[in-house]
Coordinates of C-alpha atoms and ligand atoms in Angstrom, one line a residue:
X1 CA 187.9 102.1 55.4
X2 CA 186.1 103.0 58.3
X3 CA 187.9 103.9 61.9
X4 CA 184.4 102.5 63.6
X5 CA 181.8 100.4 62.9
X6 CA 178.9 101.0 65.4
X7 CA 176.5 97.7 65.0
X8 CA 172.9 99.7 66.9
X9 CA 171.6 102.8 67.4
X10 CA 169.8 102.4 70.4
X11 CA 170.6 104.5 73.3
X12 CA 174.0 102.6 73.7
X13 CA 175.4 103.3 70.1
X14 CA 174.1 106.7 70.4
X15 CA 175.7 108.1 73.2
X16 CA 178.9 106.1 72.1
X17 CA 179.3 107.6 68.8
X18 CA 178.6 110.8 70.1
X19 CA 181.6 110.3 72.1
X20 CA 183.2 109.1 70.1
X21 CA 182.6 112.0 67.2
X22 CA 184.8 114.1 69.7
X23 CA 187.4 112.4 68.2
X24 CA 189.1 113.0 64.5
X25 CA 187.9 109.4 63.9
X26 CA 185.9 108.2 60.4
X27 CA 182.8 106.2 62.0
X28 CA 179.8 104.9 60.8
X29 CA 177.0 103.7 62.7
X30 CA 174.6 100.7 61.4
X31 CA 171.0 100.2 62.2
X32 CA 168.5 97.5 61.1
X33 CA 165.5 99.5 61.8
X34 CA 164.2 102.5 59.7
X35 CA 164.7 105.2 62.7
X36 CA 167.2 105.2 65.3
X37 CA 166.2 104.1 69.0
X38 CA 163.6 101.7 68.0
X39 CA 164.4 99.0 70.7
X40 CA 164.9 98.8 73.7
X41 CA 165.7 102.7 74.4
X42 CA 162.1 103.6 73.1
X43 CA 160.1 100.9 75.4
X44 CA 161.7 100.9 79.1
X45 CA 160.4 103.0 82.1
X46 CA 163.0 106.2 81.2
X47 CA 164.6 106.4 85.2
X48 CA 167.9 107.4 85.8
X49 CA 168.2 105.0 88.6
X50 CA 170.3 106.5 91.8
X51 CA 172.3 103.6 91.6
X52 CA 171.3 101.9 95.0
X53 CA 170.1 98.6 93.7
X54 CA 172.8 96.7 91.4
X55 CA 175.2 94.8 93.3
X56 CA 178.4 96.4 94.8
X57 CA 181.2 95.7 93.0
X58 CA 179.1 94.8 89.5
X59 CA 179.8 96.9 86.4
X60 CA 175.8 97.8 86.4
X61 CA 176.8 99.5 90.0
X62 CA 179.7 101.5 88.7
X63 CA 178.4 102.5 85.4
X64 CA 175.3 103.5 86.8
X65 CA 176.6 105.4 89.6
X66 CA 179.0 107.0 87.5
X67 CA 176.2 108.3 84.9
X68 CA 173.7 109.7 87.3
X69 CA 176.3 112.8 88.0
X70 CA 176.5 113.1 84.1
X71 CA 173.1 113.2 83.4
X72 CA 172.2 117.2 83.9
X73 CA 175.1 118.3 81.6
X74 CA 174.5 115.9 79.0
X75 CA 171.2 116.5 78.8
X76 CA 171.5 120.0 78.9
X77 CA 174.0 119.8 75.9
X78 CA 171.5 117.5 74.0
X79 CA 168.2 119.6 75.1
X80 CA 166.9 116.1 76.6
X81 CA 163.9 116.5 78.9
X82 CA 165.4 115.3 82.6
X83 CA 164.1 115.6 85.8
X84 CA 165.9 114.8 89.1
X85 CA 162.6 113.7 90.8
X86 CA 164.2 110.9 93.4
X87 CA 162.8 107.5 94.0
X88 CA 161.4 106.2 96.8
X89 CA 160.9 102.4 98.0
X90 CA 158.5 101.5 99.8
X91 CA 157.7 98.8 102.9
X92 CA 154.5 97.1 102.5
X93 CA 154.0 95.9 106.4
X94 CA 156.4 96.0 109.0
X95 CA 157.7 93.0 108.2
X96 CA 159.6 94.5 104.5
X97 CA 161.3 97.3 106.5
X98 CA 164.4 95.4 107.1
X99 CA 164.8 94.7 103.7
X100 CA 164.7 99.0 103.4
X101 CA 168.1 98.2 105.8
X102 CA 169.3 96.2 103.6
X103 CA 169.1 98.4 100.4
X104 CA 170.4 101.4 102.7
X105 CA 173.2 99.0 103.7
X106 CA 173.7 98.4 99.4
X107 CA 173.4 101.8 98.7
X108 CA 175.9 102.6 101.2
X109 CA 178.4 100.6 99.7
X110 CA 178.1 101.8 96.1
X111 CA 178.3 105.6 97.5
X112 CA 174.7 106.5 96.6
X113 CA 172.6 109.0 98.5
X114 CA 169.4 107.8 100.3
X115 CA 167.1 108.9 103.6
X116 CA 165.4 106.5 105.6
X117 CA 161.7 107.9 105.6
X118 CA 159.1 107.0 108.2
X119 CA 155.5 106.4 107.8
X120 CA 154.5 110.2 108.0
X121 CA 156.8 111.0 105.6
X122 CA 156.4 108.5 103.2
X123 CA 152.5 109.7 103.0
X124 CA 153.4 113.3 102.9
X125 CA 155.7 113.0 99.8
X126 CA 153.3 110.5 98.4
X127 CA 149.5 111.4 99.4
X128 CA 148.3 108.4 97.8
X129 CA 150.6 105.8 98.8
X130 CA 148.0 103.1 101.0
X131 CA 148.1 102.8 104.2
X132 CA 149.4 99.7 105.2
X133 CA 152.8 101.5 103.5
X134 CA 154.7 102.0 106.5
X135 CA 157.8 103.6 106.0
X136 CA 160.7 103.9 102.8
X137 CA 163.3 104.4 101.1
X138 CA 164.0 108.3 99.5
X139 CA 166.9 108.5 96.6
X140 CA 167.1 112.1 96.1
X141 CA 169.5 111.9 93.3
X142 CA 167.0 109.4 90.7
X143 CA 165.3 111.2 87.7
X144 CA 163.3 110.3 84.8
X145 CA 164.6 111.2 80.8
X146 CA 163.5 111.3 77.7
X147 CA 164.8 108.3 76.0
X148 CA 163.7 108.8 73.4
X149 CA 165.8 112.5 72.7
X150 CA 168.5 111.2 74.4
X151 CA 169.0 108.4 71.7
X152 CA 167.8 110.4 68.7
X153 CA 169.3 114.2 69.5
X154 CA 173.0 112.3 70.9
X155 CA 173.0 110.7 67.1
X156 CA 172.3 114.7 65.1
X157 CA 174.8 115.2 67.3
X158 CA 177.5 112.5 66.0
X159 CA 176.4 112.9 62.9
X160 CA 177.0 116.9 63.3
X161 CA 180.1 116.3 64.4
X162 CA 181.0 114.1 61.5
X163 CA 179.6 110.4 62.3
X164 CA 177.8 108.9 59.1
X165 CA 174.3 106.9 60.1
X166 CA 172.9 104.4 58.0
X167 CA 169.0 103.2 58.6
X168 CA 167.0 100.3 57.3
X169 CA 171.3 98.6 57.6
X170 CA 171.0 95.0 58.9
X171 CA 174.6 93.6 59.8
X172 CA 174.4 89.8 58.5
X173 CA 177.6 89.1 58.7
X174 CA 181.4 90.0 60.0
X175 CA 184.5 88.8 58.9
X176 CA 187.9 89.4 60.5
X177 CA 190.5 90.6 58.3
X178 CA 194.3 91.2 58.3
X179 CA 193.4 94.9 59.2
X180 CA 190.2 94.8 60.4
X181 CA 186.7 93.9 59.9
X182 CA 184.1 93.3 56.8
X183 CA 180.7 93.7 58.1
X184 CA 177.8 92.4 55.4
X185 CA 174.3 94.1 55.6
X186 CA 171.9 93.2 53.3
X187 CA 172.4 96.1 51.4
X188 CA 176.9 95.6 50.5
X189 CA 179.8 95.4 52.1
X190 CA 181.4 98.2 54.9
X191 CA 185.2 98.0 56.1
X192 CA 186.6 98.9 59.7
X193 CA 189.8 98.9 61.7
X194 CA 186.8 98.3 64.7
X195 CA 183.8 97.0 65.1
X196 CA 181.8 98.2 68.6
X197 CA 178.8 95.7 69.0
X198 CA 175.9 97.5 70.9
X199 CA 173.2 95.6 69.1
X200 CA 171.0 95.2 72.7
X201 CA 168.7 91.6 72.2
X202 CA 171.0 90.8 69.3
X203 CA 174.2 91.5 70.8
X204 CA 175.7 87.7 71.3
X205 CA 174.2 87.3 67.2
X206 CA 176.6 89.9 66.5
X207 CA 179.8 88.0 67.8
X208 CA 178.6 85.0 67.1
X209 CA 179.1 86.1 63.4
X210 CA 183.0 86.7 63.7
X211 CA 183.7 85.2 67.2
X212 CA 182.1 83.2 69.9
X213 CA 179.7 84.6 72.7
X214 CA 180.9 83.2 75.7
X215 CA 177.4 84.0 77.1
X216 CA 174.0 84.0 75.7
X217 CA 171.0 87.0 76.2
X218 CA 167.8 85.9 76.9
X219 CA 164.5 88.7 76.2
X220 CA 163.0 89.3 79.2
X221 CA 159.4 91.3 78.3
X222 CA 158.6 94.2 80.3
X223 CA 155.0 95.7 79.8
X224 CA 153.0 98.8 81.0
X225 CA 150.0 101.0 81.2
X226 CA 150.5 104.9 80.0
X227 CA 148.2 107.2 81.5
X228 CA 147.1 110.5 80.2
X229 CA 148.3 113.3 81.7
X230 CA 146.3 114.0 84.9
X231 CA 145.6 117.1 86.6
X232 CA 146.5 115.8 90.1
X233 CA 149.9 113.7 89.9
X234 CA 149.2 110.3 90.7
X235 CA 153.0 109.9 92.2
X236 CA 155.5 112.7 92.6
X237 CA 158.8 110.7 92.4
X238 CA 159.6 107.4 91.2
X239 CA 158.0 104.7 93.1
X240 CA 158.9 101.1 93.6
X241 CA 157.7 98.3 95.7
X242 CA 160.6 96.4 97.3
X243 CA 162.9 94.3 94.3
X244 CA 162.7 90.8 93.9
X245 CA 165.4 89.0 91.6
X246 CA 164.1 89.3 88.6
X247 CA 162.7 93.1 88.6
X248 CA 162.3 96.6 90.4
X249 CA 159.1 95.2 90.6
X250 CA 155.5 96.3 89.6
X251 CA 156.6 100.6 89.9
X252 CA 155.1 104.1 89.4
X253 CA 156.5 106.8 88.1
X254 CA 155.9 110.2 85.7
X255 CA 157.1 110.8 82.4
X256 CA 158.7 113.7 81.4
X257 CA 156.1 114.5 79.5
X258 CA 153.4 114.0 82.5
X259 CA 152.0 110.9 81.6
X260 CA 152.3 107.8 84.1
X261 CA 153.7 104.9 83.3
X262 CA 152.4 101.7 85.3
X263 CA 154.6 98.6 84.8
X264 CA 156.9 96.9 84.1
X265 CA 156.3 93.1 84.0
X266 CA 159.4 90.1 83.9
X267 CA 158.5 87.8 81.7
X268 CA 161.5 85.4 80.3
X269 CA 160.3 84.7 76.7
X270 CA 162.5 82.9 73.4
X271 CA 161.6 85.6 71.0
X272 CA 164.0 88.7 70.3
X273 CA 161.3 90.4 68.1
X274 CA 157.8 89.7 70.6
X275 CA 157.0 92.5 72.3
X276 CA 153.0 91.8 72.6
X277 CA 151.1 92.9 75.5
X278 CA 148.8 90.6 76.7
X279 CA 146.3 90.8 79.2
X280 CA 147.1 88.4 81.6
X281 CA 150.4 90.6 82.2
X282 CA 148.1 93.7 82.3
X283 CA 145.8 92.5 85.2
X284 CA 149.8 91.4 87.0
X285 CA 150.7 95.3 86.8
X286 CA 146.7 96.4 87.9
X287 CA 147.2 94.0 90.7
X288 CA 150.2 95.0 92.0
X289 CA 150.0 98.9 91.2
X290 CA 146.8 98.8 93.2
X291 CA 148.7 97.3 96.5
X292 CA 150.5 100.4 96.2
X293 CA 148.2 103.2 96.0
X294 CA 145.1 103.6 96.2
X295 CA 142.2 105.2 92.9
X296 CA 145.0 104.6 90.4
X297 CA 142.9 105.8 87.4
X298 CA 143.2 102.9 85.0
X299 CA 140.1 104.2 83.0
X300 CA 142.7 107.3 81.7
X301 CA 144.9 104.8 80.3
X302 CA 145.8 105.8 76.5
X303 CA 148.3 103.1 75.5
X304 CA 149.7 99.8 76.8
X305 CA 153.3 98.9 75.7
X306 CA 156.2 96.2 75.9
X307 CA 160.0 96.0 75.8
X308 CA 162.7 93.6 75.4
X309 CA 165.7 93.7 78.2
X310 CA 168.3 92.1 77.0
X311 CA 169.3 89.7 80.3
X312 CA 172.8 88.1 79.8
X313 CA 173.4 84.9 81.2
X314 CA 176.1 86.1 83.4
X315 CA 174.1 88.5 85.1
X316 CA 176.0 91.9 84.4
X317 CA 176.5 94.3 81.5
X318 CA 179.2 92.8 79.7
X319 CA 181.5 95.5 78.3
X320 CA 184.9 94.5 76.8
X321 CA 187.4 94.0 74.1
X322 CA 186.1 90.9 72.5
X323 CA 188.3 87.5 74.0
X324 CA 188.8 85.9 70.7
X325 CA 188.7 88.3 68.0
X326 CA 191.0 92.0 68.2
X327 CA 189.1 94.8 67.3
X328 CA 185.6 94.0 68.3
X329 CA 184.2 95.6 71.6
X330 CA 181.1 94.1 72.7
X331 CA 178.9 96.3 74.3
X332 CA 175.9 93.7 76.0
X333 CA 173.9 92.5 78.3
X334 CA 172.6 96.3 78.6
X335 CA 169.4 95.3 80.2
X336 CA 168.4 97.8 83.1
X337 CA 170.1 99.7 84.3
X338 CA 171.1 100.5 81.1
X339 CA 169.8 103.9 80.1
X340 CA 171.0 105.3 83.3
X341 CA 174.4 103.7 82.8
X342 CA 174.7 105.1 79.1
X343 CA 176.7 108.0 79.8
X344 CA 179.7 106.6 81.7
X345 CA 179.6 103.0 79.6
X346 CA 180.6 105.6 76.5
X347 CA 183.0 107.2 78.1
X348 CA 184.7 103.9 78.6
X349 CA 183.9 102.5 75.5
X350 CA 185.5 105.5 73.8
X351 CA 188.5 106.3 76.1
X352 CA 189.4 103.2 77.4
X353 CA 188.4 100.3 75.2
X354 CA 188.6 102.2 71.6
X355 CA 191.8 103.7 73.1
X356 CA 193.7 100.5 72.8
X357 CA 193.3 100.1 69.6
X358 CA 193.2 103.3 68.1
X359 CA 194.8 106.7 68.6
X360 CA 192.3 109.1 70.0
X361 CA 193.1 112.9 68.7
X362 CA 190.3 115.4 70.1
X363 CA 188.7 117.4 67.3
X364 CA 189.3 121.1 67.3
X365 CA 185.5 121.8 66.2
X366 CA 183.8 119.1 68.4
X367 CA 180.5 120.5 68.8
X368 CA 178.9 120.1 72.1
X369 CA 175.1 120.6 71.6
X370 CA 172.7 120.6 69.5
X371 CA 170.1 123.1 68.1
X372 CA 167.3 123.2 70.8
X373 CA 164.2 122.3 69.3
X374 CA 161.5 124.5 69.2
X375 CA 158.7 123.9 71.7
X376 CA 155.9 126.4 71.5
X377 CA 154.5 124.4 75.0
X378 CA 157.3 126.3 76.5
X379 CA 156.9 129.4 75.1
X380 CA 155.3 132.3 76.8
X381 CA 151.9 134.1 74.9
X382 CA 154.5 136.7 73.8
X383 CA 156.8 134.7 73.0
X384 CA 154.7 132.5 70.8
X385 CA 152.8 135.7 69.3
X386 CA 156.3 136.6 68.1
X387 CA 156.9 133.2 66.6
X388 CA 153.7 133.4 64.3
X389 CA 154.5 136.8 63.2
X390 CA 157.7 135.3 61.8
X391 CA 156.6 132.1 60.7
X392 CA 152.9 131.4 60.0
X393 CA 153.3 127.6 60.2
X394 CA 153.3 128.3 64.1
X395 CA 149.6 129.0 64.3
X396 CA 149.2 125.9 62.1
X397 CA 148.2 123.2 65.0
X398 CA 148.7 119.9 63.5
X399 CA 148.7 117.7 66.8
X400 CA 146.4 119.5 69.6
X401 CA 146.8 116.5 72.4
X402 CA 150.5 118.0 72.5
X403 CA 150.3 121.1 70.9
X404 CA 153.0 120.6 68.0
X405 CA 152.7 123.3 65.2
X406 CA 153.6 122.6 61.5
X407 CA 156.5 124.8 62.2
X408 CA 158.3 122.4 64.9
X409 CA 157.3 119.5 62.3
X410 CA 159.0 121.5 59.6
X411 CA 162.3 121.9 61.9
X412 CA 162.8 118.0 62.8
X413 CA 162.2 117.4 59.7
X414 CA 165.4 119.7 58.3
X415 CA 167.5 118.4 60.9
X416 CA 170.6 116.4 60.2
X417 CA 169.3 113.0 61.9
X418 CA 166.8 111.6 59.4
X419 CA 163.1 111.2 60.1
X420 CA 161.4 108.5 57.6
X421 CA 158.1 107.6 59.2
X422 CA 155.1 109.0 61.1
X423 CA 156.6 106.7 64.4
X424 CA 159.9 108.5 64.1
X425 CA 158.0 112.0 64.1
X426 CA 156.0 110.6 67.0
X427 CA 159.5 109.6 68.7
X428 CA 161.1 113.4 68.2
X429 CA 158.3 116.0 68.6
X430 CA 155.4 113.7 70.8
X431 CA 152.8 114.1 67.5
X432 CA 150.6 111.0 68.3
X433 CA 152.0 110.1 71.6
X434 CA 148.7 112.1 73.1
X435 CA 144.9 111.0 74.1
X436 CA 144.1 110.4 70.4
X437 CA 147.2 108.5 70.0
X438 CA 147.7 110.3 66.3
X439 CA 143.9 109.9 65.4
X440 CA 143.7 113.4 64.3
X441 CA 147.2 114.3 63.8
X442 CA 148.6 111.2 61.1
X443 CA 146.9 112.3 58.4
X444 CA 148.0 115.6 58.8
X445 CA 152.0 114.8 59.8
X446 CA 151.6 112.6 56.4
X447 CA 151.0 115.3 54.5
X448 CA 153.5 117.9 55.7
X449 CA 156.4 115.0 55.4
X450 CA 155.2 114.1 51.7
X451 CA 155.3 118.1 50.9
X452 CA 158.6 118.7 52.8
X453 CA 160.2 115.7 50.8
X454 CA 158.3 115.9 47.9
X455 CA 156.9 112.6 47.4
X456 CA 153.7 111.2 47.5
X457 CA 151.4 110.7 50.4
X458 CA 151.5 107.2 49.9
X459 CA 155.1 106.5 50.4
X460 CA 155.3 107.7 53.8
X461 CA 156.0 105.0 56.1
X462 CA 154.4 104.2 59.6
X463 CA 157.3 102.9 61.0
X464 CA 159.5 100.1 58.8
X465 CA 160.0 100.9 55.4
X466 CA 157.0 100.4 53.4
X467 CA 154.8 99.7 56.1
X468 CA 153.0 102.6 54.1
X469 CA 149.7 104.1 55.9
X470 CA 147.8 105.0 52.6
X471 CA 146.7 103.2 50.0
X472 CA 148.6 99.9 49.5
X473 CA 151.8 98.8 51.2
X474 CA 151.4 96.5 55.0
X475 CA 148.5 97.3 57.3
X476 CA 149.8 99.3 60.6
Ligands
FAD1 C1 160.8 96.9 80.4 C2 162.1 97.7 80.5 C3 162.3 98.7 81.5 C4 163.5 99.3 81.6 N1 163.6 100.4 82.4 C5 164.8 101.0 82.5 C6 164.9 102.2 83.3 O1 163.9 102.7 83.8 N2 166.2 102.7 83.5 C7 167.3 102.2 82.9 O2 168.3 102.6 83.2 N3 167.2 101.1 82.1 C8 166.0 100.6 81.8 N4 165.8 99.5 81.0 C9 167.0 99.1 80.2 C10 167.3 100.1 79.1 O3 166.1 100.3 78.3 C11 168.3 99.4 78.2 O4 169.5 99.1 79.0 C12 168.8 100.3 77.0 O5 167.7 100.8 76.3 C13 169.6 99.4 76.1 O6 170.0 100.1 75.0 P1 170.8 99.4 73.8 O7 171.3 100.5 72.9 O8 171.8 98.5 74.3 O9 169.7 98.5 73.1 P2 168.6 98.9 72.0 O10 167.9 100.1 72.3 O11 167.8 97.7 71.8 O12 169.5 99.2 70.7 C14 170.1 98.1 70.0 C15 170.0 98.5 68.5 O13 170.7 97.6 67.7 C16 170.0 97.4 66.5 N5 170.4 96.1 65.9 C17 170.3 94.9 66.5 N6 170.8 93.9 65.6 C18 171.3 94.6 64.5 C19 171.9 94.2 63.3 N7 172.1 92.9 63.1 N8 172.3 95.1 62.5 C20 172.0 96.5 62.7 N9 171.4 96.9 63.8 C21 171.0 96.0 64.7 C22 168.5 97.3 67.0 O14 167.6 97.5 65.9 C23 168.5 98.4 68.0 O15 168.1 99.7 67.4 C24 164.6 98.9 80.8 C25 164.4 97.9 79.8 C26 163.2 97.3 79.7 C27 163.0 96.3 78.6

């Protein structure tokens, strides 16, 4: 038997079992998908928000004010790309800047950091801002992450430190027993003394199963435009319009990477599993992005994506011991924001809520961090010179939009944290995520993964199992 069951390895079950591996605790972690941080973690707009929006006295305000002092450690520890860039609102017309009071006044009251800019200043940090902007808001303490390393490197992590993962693991059902819990996939039958439910759209499924959801979570689609990299930055920090109720609104802001990401729409929709971009909701963003600033160059756009938040009827993360049923901690309602609120919401999962109900004894070999990966882009000539004359599989280019040699391929790939499919390569090392959007560089990642694991090109996946690229198998 199990200690912990984790239901989803999004960016949620992630950073909770990682804190919770620091603990001489048996867990195993459960994921539907074929590669961890497939949902919502791998298709939001990757801010750590400052924490001046939610309401005071909400668990999203706490949580996410809480995190954004964790972030540069945690990161560090995980090597996650993060970059305390600061946000700025803006005021469109005179007439929005005492709503800019009003978010000072909010982000006074949840003890977050922010300067009142003025016209000039707003145009000097952010030369191509419109001019009918007229003054905003400056968070100093906002950044932008890598979601997708934060979910995938905080699982090597747990699973470093001891946590077992299982892919392709769809919980079906849950039944309470005298001791603890019987969760069903459809592969057989796992036992735990607790079950931690952090299942994102499917979260009130999940206790539904074993208990009843007092709430329900509604999909909310969120779409975007990526850019290419572009020589100039369009933006410099993170830039929002003013929020409405739904959203942050239509925003701006840079990847990590130094792409641009243009979005999102708020779109209430019935399906957990649509996340179609369509083109009505495309022209919504190019509207409104355009009222922002001006030449936004929507003819370098390389990719246009959607997520799911995961909007609970009561309107705040809901993060508690279950009411009905001991032993299960429900972890939902984790729409945004969520990313930014990981950190702290697994503390408190782990050292409060597990706490309870189990005793927590801290490891005496708890590994910290992980083994950095190896990123020629950040290597000096010398440096990289060196690599090749060590390994030859550094001079081997295999994706040139984002220069990632076969030797980086070949280190993912002997990591503890699983990689089945060309999509989970694409999530850990950027292969594809370039200009030709893995037109050159599939074929090639194919190949190395079928000769690393010895099987045949034509069992290597796109993304879900057996959604095979060559030959036979479902069409990507
Ligand atoms: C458009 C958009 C923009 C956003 N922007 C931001 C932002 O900039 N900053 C921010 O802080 N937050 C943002 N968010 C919110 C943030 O992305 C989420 O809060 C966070 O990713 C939620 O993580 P999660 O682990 O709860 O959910 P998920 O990442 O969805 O993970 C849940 C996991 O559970 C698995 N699962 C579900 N059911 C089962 C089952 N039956 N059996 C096994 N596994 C199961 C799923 O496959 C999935 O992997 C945004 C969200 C969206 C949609």
């Amino acid at each position: 038997m199990y200690d912990i069951i984790i239901i989803g390895a999004g960016v949620i079950g992630a950073l909770i079992g990682r804190e919770a591996s620091k603990y001489e605790l048996n867990i195993l972690m459960l994921e539907k998908d074929n590669d961890v941080g497939n949902g919502t973690s791998a298709a939001n707009s990757a801010i750590v928000h400052s924490g001046y929006d939610p309401k005071p006295g909400t668990l999203k305000a706490k949580f996410n004010v809480a995190s954004v002092p964790l972030y540069k450690d945690l990161c560090s520890d995980l090597d996650v790309e993060f970059k305390r860039i600061g946000s700025l609102v803006v005021a469109q017309g005179e007439e929005e800047l005492p709503r800019l009071d009003e978010l000072k006044a909010r982000a006074e009251l949840n003890g977050v950091e922010v300067k009142m800019l003025n016209k000039a200043e707003v145009h000097a940090l952010e030369p191509n801002l419109h001019d009918h902007i007229v003054g905003g808001l400056f968070a100093p303490t906002a950044g932008i992450v890598n979601p997708f390393e934060l979910t995938a490197h905080a699982i090597e992590n747990a699973i470093e430190n001891g946590m077992t993962l299982k892919l392709n693991e769809e919980v079906v059902a849950i039944k309470k027993l005298e001791d603890g819990f019987k969760v069903t996939t459809k592969n057989g039958d796992y036992f735990s003394k607790v079950v931690i439910n952090a299942a994102g759209v499917f979260a009130d499924d999940i206790i539904n199963m074993v208990s009843k959801a007092d709430f329900e979570i509604t999909p909310r689609k969120g779409s975007y435009f990526v850019l290419d990299k572009l020589t100039v930055p369009l933006v410099n920090t993170v830039l929002f319009p003013l929020p409405n109720i739904h959203s942050k609104g239509i925003l701006v802001v840079p990847t990590t990477a130094g792409n641009t990401l243009i979005g999102p729409t708020s779109e209430q929709i019935m399906s957990k599993v649509d996340v179609g971009t369509d083109y009505a909701s495309l022209e919504f963003i190019r509207k409104n992005a355009n009222r922002l600033l001006k030449d936004i160059p929507f003819h370098k756009t390389i990719r246009t994506f959607t997520g799911l938040r995961a909007t609970p009827s009561t309107g705040d993360f809901i993060i508690e011991h279950d009411k009905y049923v001991k032993g299960l901690i429900n972890v939902a309602g984790i729409e945004s924001p969520g990313l930014a609120s990981a950190p702290a919401i697994s503390l408190y999962v782990v050292n409060e809520l597990v706490k309870d109900l189990l005793p927590l004894k801290v490891k005496a070999n708890f590994n910290p961090r992980v083994r950095p990966l190896i990123r020629l882009q950040r290597l000096s000539t010398k440096e990289i010179q060196a690599k090749v004359k060590e390994n030859k599989d550094f001079a081997t280019l295999v994706c040139n939009c984002e220069k990632v040699t076969k030797a980086e391929i070949i280190d993912v790939l002997s990591r503890a944290l699983p990689v089945n499919s060309v999509k989970a390569m694409k999530k850990r090392l950027r292969t594809g995520f370039g200009l030709c959007q893995g037109g050159f560089c599939t074929a090639k990642v194919i190949a190395i993964m079928s000769e690393y694991y010895g099987i045949p090109v034509d069992e290597i996946a796109y993304n879900e199992k057996e959604s095979y690229v060559v030959k036979h198998g479902k069409k990507v």
